[in-house]
Coordinates of C-alpha atoms and ligand atoms in Angstrom, one line a residue:
M1 CA -41.5 -9.8 14.1
Y2 CA -40.8 -13.3 13.7
P3 CA -42.1 -15.8 12.7
T4 CA -43.7 -14.6 9.7
E5 CA -46.2 -17.1 7.5
I6 CA -45.0 -16.1 3.9
A7 CA -47.4 -19.0 2.4
K8 CA -49.6 -21.2 3.7
D9 CA -47.4 -23.5 6.2
I10 CA -44.4 -21.7 5.4
F11 CA -42.3 -19.3 7.6
L12 CA -39.4 -16.8 7.7
V13 CA -37.9 -17.7 10.8
G14 CA -34.4 -15.9 10.8
A15 CA -33.2 -12.7 12.5
I16 CA -32.8 -9.5 12.1
D17 CA -29.3 -8.0 12.7
W18 CA -29.6 -4.1 13.3
N19 CA -26.4 -3.1 14.1
I20 CA -24.1 -5.0 11.9
R21 CA -22.5 -2.0 10.1
D22 CA -19.1 -3.9 8.0
F23 CA -19.7 -7.6 6.2
H24 CA -16.4 -8.5 5.6
G25 CA -15.8 -5.1 3.8
Y26 CA -18.7 -4.0 2.6
S27 CA -20.4 -1.5 4.6
T28 CA -23.8 -2.3 6.2
S29 CA -25.1 0.8 6.7
H30 CA -28.8 -0.2 6.8
G31 CA -27.9 -3.7 9.2
T32 CA -28.9 -6.9 7.4
T33 CA -31.2 -10.2 8.1
Y34 CA -30.0 -13.8 8.1
N35 CA -33.5 -15.2 6.6
A36 CA -33.8 -19.2 7.6
Y37 CA -37.3 -20.6 6.3
L38 CA -39.6 -23.5 8.2
I39 CA -41.7 -25.3 6.1
K40 CA -44.6 -27.6 8.1
D41 CA -45.5 -30.7 6.0
E42 CA -45.7 -34.3 6.5
K43 CA -41.7 -33.8 6.7
I44 CA -41.1 -30.3 8.4
T45 CA -38.0 -28.8 6.9
L46 CA -36.1 -26.0 7.7
I47 CA -34.0 -23.9 5.2
D48 CA -30.8 -22.5 6.2
A49 CA -29.6 -21.3 9.6
V50 CA -28.4 -18.1 10.8
K51 CA -25.0 -16.4 11.6
K52 CA -23.5 -18.3 14.9
E53 CA -24.8 -15.4 17.4
F54 CA -28.5 -15.4 15.9
A55 CA -28.8 -19.5 16.5
D56 CA -30.9 -18.9 20.1
E57 CA -33.1 -16.7 18.2
L58 CA -33.5 -18.6 15.4
I59 CA -34.6 -21.7 17.8
T60 CA -37.3 -19.5 19.4
N61 CA -38.7 -18.3 16.7
I62 CA -38.9 -21.9 15.3
S63 CA -40.3 -23.0 19.1
K64 CA -43.0 -20.6 18.3
I65 CA -44.6 -22.8 15.7
I66 CA -43.6 -25.9 16.4
D67 CA -40.7 -27.9 18.7
P68 CA -37.2 -27.9 17.2
K69 CA -36.9 -31.5 17.5
D70 CA -39.5 -32.3 15.5
I71 CA -37.9 -30.7 12.3
D72 CA -36.7 -34.0 10.0
Y73 CA -34.7 -32.3 7.5
V74 CA -32.5 -29.5 7.3
I75 CA -31.0 -28.0 4.5
S76 CA -28.4 -25.6 4.0
N77 CA -28.1 -23.9 0.9
H78 CA -25.0 -22.6 1.0
T79 CA -22.1 -22.9 3.7
E80 CA -20.7 -19.1 4.6
M81 CA -20.8 -18.4 8.2
D82 CA -23.8 -15.9 8.1
H83 CA -25.9 -18.9 7.4
S84 CA -23.9 -21.6 8.8
G85 CA -22.5 -20.2 12.1
G86 CA -25.9 -21.1 13.7
L87 CA -26.1 -24.7 12.4
P88 CA -24.3 -26.4 15.4
R89 CA -27.1 -25.1 17.8
V90 CA -30.0 -26.0 15.5
M91 CA -28.3 -29.1 15.1
H92 CA -28.2 -29.5 18.8
K93 CA -31.6 -29.1 19.2
V94 CA -33.3 -30.2 16.1
G95 CA -30.7 -34.0 16.4
E96 CA -28.1 -34.4 15.5
D97 CA -28.8 -37.4 13.6
K98 CA -31.2 -35.5 11.2
P99 CA -30.8 -35.6 7.4
L100 CA -28.5 -32.3 6.2
Y101 CA -29.1 -31.8 2.9
C102 CA -26.9 -29.8 0.8
S103 CA -25.1 -29.9 -2.6
K104 CA -22.0 -32.1 -3.0
M105 CA -19.4 -29.3 -2.5
G106 CA -21.8 -27.9 0.4
Y107 CA -20.7 -31.0 2.1
K108 CA -17.2 -30.8 1.5
N109 CA -17.4 -27.4 3.1
L110 CA -19.4 -27.5 6.1
S111 CA -17.0 -30.5 6.6
R112 CA -14.2 -28.0 6.8
H113 CA -16.2 -25.7 9.2
F114 CA -17.6 -28.2 11.5
P115 CA -16.0 -31.6 13.0
Q116 CA -19.7 -32.9 13.8
K117 CA -20.4 -35.9 12.1
W118 CA -23.8 -34.7 10.8
N119 CA -26.0 -37.0 8.8
Y120 CA -25.3 -35.4 5.6
Q121 CA -27.3 -35.6 2.1
P122 CA -25.1 -34.3 -0.6
V123 CA -27.8 -33.8 -3.6
E124 CA -27.5 -33.5 -7.2
N125 CA -28.6 -30.4 -9.4
G126 CA -32.0 -31.2 -9.8
Q127 CA -32.3 -33.8 -7.5
E128 CA -35.9 -34.0 -5.5
L129 CA -36.9 -33.9 -2.2
S130 CA -40.4 -35.0 -1.4
I131 CA -41.6 -33.6 2.1
G132 CA -45.3 -34.6 1.7
K133 CA -47.4 -32.2 -0.3
R134 CA -44.3 -30.4 -1.4
T135 CA -41.4 -31.6 -3.7
I136 CA -38.3 -29.6 -3.0
T137 CA -35.8 -29.4 -6.1
F138 CA -32.3 -28.7 -5.5
L139 CA -30.6 -26.2 -8.0
E140 CA -26.7 -26.2 -7.7
T141 CA -25.9 -22.3 -8.8
R142 CA -22.0 -23.1 -8.4
M143 CA -19.8 -19.9 -7.5
L144 CA -23.1 -17.9 -7.0
H145 CA -21.0 -17.1 -5.1
W146 CA -19.4 -19.7 -3.3
P147 CA -18.8 -23.4 -4.5
D148 CA -21.6 -24.9 -2.6
S149 CA -24.1 -22.2 -3.5
M150 CA -27.7 -23.7 -4.2
F151 CA -31.1 -22.9 -4.7
S152 CA -34.2 -25.0 -3.3
Y153 CA -37.1 -25.1 -5.1
V154 CA -41.0 -25.9 -4.0
K155 CA -43.3 -26.3 -7.3
E156 CA -46.4 -26.1 -5.5
D157 CA -46.1 -22.9 -3.8
K158 CA -43.8 -21.4 -6.9
I159 CA -41.2 -20.2 -4.5
L160 CA -37.4 -20.4 -4.7
F161 CA -35.2 -20.1 -2.2
S162 CA -32.6 -18.1 -3.5
S163 CA -29.6 -18.2 -0.7
D164 CA -27.6 -15.0 -1.1
A165 CA -28.9 -14.2 -4.5
F166 CA -31.5 -11.8 -5.3
G167 CA -30.8 -10.5 -1.3
Q168 CA -29.9 -7.1 0.0
H169 CA -28.7 -6.3 3.3
F170 CA -30.8 -4.2 4.7
A171 CA -32.6 -5.0 8.5
G172 CA -36.1 -3.4 8.4
L173 CA -39.9 -4.5 9.5
E174 CA -41.1 -5.1 5.6
T175 CA -41.2 -8.6 4.8
F176 CA -41.8 -8.1 1.1
D177 CA -41.1 -6.0 -1.9
D178 CA -44.9 -4.7 -1.8
K179 CA -44.4 -3.2 2.1
I180 CA -41.1 -1.1 0.8
G181 CA -41.4 -0.7 -3.0
D182 CA -38.4 0.8 -5.1
A183 CA -37.0 2.0 -2.0
I184 CA -34.9 -1.4 -1.5
M185 CA -33.6 -1.3 -5.1
P186 CA -30.5 0.8 -4.3
H187 CA -29.8 -1.7 -1.5
A188 CA -30.2 -5.1 -4.3
K189 CA -27.8 -2.6 -6.5
K190 CA -25.4 -2.0 -4.1
Y191 CA -25.4 -6.1 -3.0
F192 CA -24.9 -6.8 -6.6
A193 CA -22.1 -4.8 -7.4
N194 CA -20.2 -5.9 -3.9
I195 CA -21.0 -9.6 -3.8
L196 CA -22.2 -10.9 -7.2
L197 CA -20.5 -8.3 -10.1
L198 CA -17.7 -10.3 -10.6
Y199 CA -20.1 -13.9 -11.1
S200 CA -22.2 -11.4 -13.8
P201 CA -21.4 -14.0 -17.0
L202 CA -22.9 -16.9 -14.5
I203 CA -25.6 -14.9 -13.8
L204 CA -26.4 -14.3 -17.1
K205 CA -26.3 -18.5 -17.9
L206 CA -28.3 -19.1 -15.0
V207 CA -30.9 -16.7 -15.9
D208 CA -31.4 -18.3 -19.1
K209 CA -31.1 -21.6 -18.1
V210 CA -34.0 -20.9 -15.2
T211 CA -36.5 -19.2 -18.3
Q212 CA -35.7 -22.6 -20.2
M213 CA -36.8 -24.7 -17.6
G214 CA -40.2 -22.3 -17.2
L215 CA -39.9 -22.5 -13.4
A216 CA -42.9 -20.5 -12.7
L217 CA -42.3 -18.2 -9.4
D218 CA -44.7 -16.4 -7.1
M219 CA -42.2 -15.6 -4.7
V220 CA -38.5 -15.4 -4.5
C221 CA -37.0 -15.9 -0.9
P222 CA -33.6 -14.8 -0.5
D223 CA -31.2 -15.3 2.7
H224 CA -31.0 -11.6 3.1
G225 CA -33.8 -8.8 3.4
I226 CA -36.8 -8.6 1.7
I227 CA -38.9 -11.1 -0.2
W228 CA -39.8 -10.8 -3.9
R229 CA -43.4 -11.9 -3.9
N230 CA -45.6 -8.7 -5.9
D231 CA -42.9 -8.7 -8.5
P232 CA -40.1 -11.4 -8.6
A233 CA -39.4 -10.5 -12.2
K234 CA -38.5 -6.8 -11.5
I235 CA -35.3 -8.3 -9.6
I236 CA -34.4 -10.6 -12.2
N237 CA -34.4 -8.4 -15.1
A238 CA -32.4 -5.9 -12.7
Y239 CA -30.0 -9.1 -12.1
V240 CA -29.7 -9.1 -16.2
E241 CA -29.3 -5.3 -16.6
W242 CA -26.3 -5.1 -14.0
S243 CA -24.8 -8.3 -15.2
N244 CA -24.7 -7.0 -19.0
Q245 CA -22.9 -4.4 -17.4
K246 CA -23.9 -1.6 -20.2
P247 CA -21.9 1.7 -19.6
K248 CA -23.5 5.0 -18.6
R249 CA -22.7 8.3 -19.5
K250 CA -21.4 8.4 -16.2
A251 CA -18.1 9.0 -15.0
L252 CA -16.5 8.6 -11.3
V253 CA -13.5 10.9 -10.5
V254 CA -12.2 8.2 -7.7
Y255 CA -9.0 9.8 -5.3
D256 CA -7.1 10.5 -2.1
T257 CA -5.5 13.7 -1.8
M258 CA -2.3 15.0 0.9
W259 CA -2.1 18.6 0.7
H260 CA -5.5 19.0 -1.7
S261 CA -3.4 19.0 -5.2
T262 CA -4.6 15.5 -6.1
E263 CA -8.3 16.9 -5.1
K264 CA -7.9 20.2 -7.1
M265 CA -6.9 18.1 -10.1
A266 CA -10.2 15.9 -9.3
E267 CA -12.4 18.4 -9.4
A268 CA -11.1 20.1 -12.6
I269 CA -11.7 16.7 -14.3
V270 CA -15.3 16.3 -12.7
D271 CA -16.0 20.4 -13.7
A272 CA -15.3 20.0 -17.2
L273 CA -17.2 16.3 -17.4
G274 CA -20.1 18.3 -16.4
Q275 CA -19.7 20.9 -18.6
E276 CA -19.9 18.0 -21.5
G277 CA -23.2 16.9 -19.9
V278 CA -21.8 13.5 -17.9
D279 CA -23.2 12.9 -14.6
A280 CA -19.9 12.8 -13.1
K281 CA -18.7 13.3 -9.6
P282 CA -15.6 13.3 -7.0
M283 CA -15.4 10.4 -4.7
H284 CA -12.9 11.2 -2.6
L285 CA -11.7 7.8 -0.6
R286 CA -11.8 9.0 3.3
S287 CA -15.4 10.2 2.5
W288 CA -16.7 7.5 0.3
H289 CA -16.6 3.9 1.4
R290 CA -15.1 1.3 -1.0
S291 CA -18.5 -0.2 -1.3
D292 CA -20.6 2.7 -1.9
I293 CA -18.1 3.7 -4.6
M294 CA -18.4 -0.2 -6.1
T295 CA -22.2 0.7 -6.5
E296 CA -21.6 3.8 -8.5
V297 CA -19.1 1.8 -10.5
L298 CA -21.5 -0.6 -11.7
D299 CA -23.2 1.6 -14.5
A300 CA -20.4 4.3 -14.9
G301 CA -18.8 4.1 -18.0
A302 CA -15.5 5.6 -17.2
I303 CA -13.2 5.9 -14.1
I304 CA -10.8 8.5 -13.6
V305 CA -8.7 7.4 -10.2
G306 CA -6.1 9.6 -9.0
S307 CA -3.2 9.5 -6.3
P308 CA -0.5 11.8 -4.7
T309 CA 3.0 9.8 -4.9
I310 CA 3.6 8.6 -1.4
N311 CA 7.0 6.9 -0.5
N312 CA 7.6 6.4 -4.3
G313 CA 4.1 4.5 -4.2
L314 CA 0.1 4.5 -4.2
Y315 CA -1.6 6.5 -1.3
P316 CA -2.9 3.4 0.9
T317 CA -6.4 4.3 0.5
L318 CA -5.9 3.9 -3.6
S319 CA -4.0 0.5 -3.4
D320 CA -6.9 -1.0 -0.9
F321 CA -9.6 0.6 -3.7
L322 CA -8.0 -0.9 -6.7
T323 CA -8.0 -4.1 -5.1
Y324 CA -11.3 -4.5 -4.2
M325 CA -12.7 -3.1 -7.7
K326 CA -10.2 -5.4 -9.6
G327 CA -11.3 -8.3 -7.2
L328 CA -14.8 -7.4 -8.5
K329 CA -13.9 -7.4 -12.0
P330 CA -16.0 -4.6 -13.9
K331 CA -16.1 -4.8 -17.2
N332 CA -16.9 -2.3 -20.5
K333 CA -15.2 0.8 -18.5
I334 CA -13.1 3.2 -20.2
G335 CA -10.1 4.9 -17.5
A336 CA -7.4 7.3 -16.9
A337 CA -5.1 8.4 -14.2
F338 CA -3.8 11.4 -12.5
G339 CA -2.0 12.8 -9.7
S340 CA 0.2 15.3 -7.9
Y341 CA 3.9 14.7 -7.1
G342 CA 6.7 16.1 -5.1
W343 CA 9.9 14.5 -6.7
S344 CA 9.1 10.9 -7.9
G345 CA 5.8 10.7 -9.5
E346 CA 5.2 7.2 -9.4
A347 CA 1.8 7.0 -8.8
V348 CA 0.2 8.1 -11.9
K349 CA 2.3 5.0 -13.7
L350 CA 0.9 2.5 -10.8
I351 CA -2.5 3.1 -11.5
T352 CA -2.4 3.1 -15.0
K353 CA -0.7 -0.4 -14.6
E354 CA -3.6 -1.6 -12.3
L355 CA -6.5 -0.4 -14.6
E356 CA -4.7 -2.0 -17.8
A357 CA -4.9 -5.2 -15.5
M358 CA -8.4 -4.5 -15.3
K359 CA -9.0 -4.3 -18.8
F360 CA -10.2 -0.9 -18.5
R361 CA -9.6 1.3 -21.9
L362 CA -7.4 3.9 -21.1
I363 CA -8.3 7.3 -22.8
D364 CA -4.9 8.8 -21.9
P365 CA -1.2 7.9 -20.4
G366 CA -2.4 10.2 -17.5
V367 CA -2.1 13.6 -16.0
K368 CA 0.4 14.2 -13.2
I369 CA 1.3 17.6 -11.8
Q370 CA 4.3 18.5 -9.7
Y371 CA 3.3 19.7 -6.2
V372 CA 0.6 22.1 -7.0
P373 CA -1.6 22.2 -10.0
D374 CA -1.2 26.1 -11.4
D375 CA -3.9 27.1 -14.4
Q376 CA -2.1 25.1 -16.9
G377 CA -2.2 21.7 -14.9
L378 CA -5.8 22.7 -14.3
E379 CA -6.3 23.1 -17.8
A380 CA -4.6 19.9 -18.7
C381 CA -6.9 18.1 -16.1
R382 CA -10.0 19.8 -18.1
E383 CA -8.6 18.5 -21.0
L384 CA -8.6 14.9 -19.4
G385 CA -12.2 15.6 -18.6
K386 CA -13.2 16.4 -22.1
K387 CA -11.1 13.6 -23.5
I388 CA -13.4 11.2 -21.3
A389 CA -16.6 12.6 -22.2
Q390 CA -16.1 11.7 -25.8
A391 CA -15.0 8.8 -25.4
L392 CA -17.9 8.0 -23.4
P393 CA -21.3 6.5 -24.8
Ligands
FEO1 FE1 -24.9 -14.2 3.2 FE2 -22.6 -15.9 1.2 O1 -23.6 -15.5 2.7

């Protein structure tokens, strides 16, 4: 598949990672790609590298177009190791003294990862680099999603090399959006929900800034997944919508269970929500991966969380999920807690505290039931479901 000429003299030269299934805690059930781009101009320029294990594949792909030592400039849009792990191998082949362009934070961060004294050329936001017929403009995108992140824009081709932004963890033979259609959107949504959600306010500011700059975009080339060429506005508009986090009339009941009591409670809550016309589903934490739950959290209006009490605390899967969700800072949610217990019953209180810390609007003090829910207990769960339904938009 590689190299693929995506525009005249601009090539996709990355690698497909078909088999990765865990990307630092995110389930990559469809693998991913590490996209790098080669521009053949008077100064041959490589934008980004790949994960260390794929460096030789990148070199092989580049070698099908030019001798890697003929590369004049290397650009690193982002330090994270899935794009920079292959840099030592690349720089060895290209020439350790070749200019390596990165943001100022990129310089700091790359230097902390690699001992080599490369010819770093830290750039300012808006700085331009002429490579011949083309000019590359560097746009700092600090904290989207690392301090070093930046975009590289080629105005002559109207191409934005957007680093992680607008990417998807998706391994496939379809290079472009028009080859896969809407089937890519769930992957883009999962990527946003698990990597970028906490930076939503920055994304809205960035989109405003790019709109004001009037950047013409024929193509958006992220470092993961497919390239947006048919309709780049589609993914940008989706980012605006996801960043706004407008809650839908949708509820998730996220829980774990020890002897099925909390499960019965979860299902009673879901049943009541459904009766009230809410798009609701139970999400058992040992049946759903945390990253798939976060994808659903993105547009849900209500998150109801349940745990049995074990050893005076939460079920471990709940601690995992609540920590993960808290870090991603979802906004505009309502919530409540529930759970069964034997004798001490701390779980509901502990969940409630966590949801408060996440600034969820709590709809109820929570429902706790000793040992096994009877009819009255299940009715209390249904009442909780009704209350949530009434509070949703
Ligand atoms: Fe794809 Fe932040 O690395």
